[in-house]
Coordinates of N, CA and C in Angstrom, one line a residue:
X1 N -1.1 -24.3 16.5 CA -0.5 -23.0 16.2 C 1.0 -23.1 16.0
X2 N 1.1 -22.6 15.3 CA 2.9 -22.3 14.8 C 4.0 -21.9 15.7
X3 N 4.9 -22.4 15.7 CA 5.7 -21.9 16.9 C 6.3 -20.4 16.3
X4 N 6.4 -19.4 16.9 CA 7.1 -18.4 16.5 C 8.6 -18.6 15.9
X5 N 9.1 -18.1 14.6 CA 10.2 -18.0 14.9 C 11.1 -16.8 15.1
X6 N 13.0 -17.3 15.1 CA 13.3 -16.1 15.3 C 13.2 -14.6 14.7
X7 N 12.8 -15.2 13.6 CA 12.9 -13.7 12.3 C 11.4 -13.1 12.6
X8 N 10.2 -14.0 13.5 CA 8.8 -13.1 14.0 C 9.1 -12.6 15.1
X9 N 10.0 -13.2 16.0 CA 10.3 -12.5 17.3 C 10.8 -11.2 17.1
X10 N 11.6 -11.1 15.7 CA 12.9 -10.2 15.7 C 11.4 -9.0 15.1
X11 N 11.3 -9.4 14.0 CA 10.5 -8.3 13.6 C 9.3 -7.6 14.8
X12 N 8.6 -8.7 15.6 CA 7.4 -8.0 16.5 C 8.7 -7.4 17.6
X13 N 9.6 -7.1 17.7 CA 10.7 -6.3 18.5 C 10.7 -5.4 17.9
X14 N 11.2 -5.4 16.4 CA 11.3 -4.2 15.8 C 10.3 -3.4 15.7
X15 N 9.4 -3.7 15.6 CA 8.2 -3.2 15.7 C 7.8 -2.2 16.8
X16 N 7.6 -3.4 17.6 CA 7.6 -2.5 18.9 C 8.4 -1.4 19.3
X17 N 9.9 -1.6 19.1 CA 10.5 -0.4 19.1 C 10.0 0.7 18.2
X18 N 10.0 0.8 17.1 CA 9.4 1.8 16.6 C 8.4 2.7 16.9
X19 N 7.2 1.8 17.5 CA 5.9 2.5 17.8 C 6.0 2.8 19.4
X20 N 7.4 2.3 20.3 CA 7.6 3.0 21.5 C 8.0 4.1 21.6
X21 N 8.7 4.7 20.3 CA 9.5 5.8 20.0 C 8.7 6.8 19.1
X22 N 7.9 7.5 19.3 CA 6.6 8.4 18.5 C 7.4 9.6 18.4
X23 N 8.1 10.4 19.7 CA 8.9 10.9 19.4 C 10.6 11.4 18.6
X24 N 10.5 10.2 18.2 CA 12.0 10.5 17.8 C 11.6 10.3 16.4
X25 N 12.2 11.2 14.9 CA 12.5 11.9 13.9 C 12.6 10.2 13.1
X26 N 12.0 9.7 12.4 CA 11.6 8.1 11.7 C 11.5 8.7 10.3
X27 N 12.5 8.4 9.2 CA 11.5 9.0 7.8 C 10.9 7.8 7.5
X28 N 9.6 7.3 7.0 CA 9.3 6.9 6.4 C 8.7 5.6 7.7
X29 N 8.2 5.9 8.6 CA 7.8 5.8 10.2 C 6.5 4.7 9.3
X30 N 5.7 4.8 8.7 CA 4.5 4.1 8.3 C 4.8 3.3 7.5
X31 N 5.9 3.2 6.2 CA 6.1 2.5 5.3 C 7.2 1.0 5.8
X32 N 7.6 1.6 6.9 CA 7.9 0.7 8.0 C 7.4 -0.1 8.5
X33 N 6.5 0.2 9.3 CA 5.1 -0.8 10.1 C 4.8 -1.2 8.9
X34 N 4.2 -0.7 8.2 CA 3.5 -1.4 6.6 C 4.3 -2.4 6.4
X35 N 5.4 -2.5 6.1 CA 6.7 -3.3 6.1 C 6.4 -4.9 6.9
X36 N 6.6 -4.3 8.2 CA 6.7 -5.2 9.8 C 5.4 -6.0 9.5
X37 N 4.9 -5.3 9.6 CA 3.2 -6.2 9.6 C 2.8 -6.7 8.5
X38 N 3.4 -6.5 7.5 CA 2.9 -7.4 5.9 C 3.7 -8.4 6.3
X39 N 5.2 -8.6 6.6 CA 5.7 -9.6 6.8 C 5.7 -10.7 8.3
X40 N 4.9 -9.7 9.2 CA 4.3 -11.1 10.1 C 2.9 -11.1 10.0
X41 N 2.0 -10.8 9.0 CA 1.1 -11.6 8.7 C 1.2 -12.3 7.5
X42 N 2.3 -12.1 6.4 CA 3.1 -13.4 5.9 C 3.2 -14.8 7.0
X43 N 3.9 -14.1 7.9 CA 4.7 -15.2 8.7 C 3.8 -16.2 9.3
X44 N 2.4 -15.4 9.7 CA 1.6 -16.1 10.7 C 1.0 -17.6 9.7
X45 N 1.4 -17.5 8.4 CA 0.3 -18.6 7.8 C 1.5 -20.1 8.0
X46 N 0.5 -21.4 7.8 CA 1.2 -22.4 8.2 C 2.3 -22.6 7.2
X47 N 2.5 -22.3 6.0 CA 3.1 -23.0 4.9 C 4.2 -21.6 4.3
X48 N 4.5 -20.9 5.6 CA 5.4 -19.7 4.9 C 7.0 -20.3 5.1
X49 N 7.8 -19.4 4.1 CA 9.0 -19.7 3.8 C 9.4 -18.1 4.1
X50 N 10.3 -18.0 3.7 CA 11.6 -16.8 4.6 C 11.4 -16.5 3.1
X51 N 11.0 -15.2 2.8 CA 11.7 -14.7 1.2 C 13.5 -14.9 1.3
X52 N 13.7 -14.5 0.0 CA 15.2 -14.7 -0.1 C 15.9 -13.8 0.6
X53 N 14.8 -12.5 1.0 CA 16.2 -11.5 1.4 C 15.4 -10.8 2.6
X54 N 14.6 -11.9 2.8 CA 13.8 -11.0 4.3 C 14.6 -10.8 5.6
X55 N 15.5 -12.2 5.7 CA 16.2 -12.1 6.9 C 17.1 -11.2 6.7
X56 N 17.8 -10.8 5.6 CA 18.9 -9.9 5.4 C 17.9 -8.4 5.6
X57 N 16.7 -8.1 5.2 CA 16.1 -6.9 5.8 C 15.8 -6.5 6.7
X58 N 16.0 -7.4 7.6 CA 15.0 -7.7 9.3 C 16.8 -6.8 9.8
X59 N 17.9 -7.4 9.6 CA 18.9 -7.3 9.7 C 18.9 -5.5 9.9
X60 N 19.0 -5.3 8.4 CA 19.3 -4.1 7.8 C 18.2 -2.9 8.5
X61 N 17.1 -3.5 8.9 CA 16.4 -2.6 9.4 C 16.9 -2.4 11.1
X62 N 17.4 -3.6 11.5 CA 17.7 -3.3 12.8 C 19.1 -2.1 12.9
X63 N 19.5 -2.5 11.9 CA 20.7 -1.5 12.1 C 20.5 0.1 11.4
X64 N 19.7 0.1 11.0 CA 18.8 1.4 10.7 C 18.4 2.0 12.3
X65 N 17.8 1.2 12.6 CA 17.0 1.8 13.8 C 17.8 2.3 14.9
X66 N 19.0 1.5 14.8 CA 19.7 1.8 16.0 C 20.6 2.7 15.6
X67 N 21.1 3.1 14.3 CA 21.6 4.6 14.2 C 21.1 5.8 14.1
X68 N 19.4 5.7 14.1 CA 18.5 6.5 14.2 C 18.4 6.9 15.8
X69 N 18.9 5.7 16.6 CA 19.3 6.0 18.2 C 17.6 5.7 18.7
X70 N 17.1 4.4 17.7 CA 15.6 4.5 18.1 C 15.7 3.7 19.5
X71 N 15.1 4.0 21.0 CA 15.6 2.4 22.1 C 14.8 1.4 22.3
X72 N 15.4 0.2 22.3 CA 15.5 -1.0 22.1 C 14.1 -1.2 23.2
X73 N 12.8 -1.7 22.9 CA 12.1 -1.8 23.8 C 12.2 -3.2 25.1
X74 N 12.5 -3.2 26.3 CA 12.3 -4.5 26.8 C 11.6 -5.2 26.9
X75 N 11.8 -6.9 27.0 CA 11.2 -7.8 26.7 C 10.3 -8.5 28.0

């Protein structure tokens, strides 16, 4: 099995925050997860590579979430 990396850790965080927060006001709440989970079941296969601009979205989405004031779920 594959060792996790940081950009799967980062996204199954983001993740999780999302779907801890059902309450709080998300546009586009499904096209998101859609998002998260196309790109860690990308991730999970042996021979994946980082698209060019995934880490820069993993990024951009974190800083999305956190001015949406979505909370950071703990680990």
């Amino acid at each position: 099995m594959q060792k996790p990396t940081e950009h799967v850790l980062h996204a199954t965080a983001l993740r999780a925050d999302v779907l801890a927060a059902p309450s709080v006001w998300l546009p586009r709440r499904e096209v998101l997860l859609d998002w998260l989970n196309g790109f860690l079941k990308r991730a999970e296969k042996p021979a994946y590579d980082l698209g060019e601009t995934e880490a820069e979205d993993l990024k951009a989405l974190d800083l999305f979430l956190r001015k949406k004031k979505i909370p950071v779920v703990a680990a």
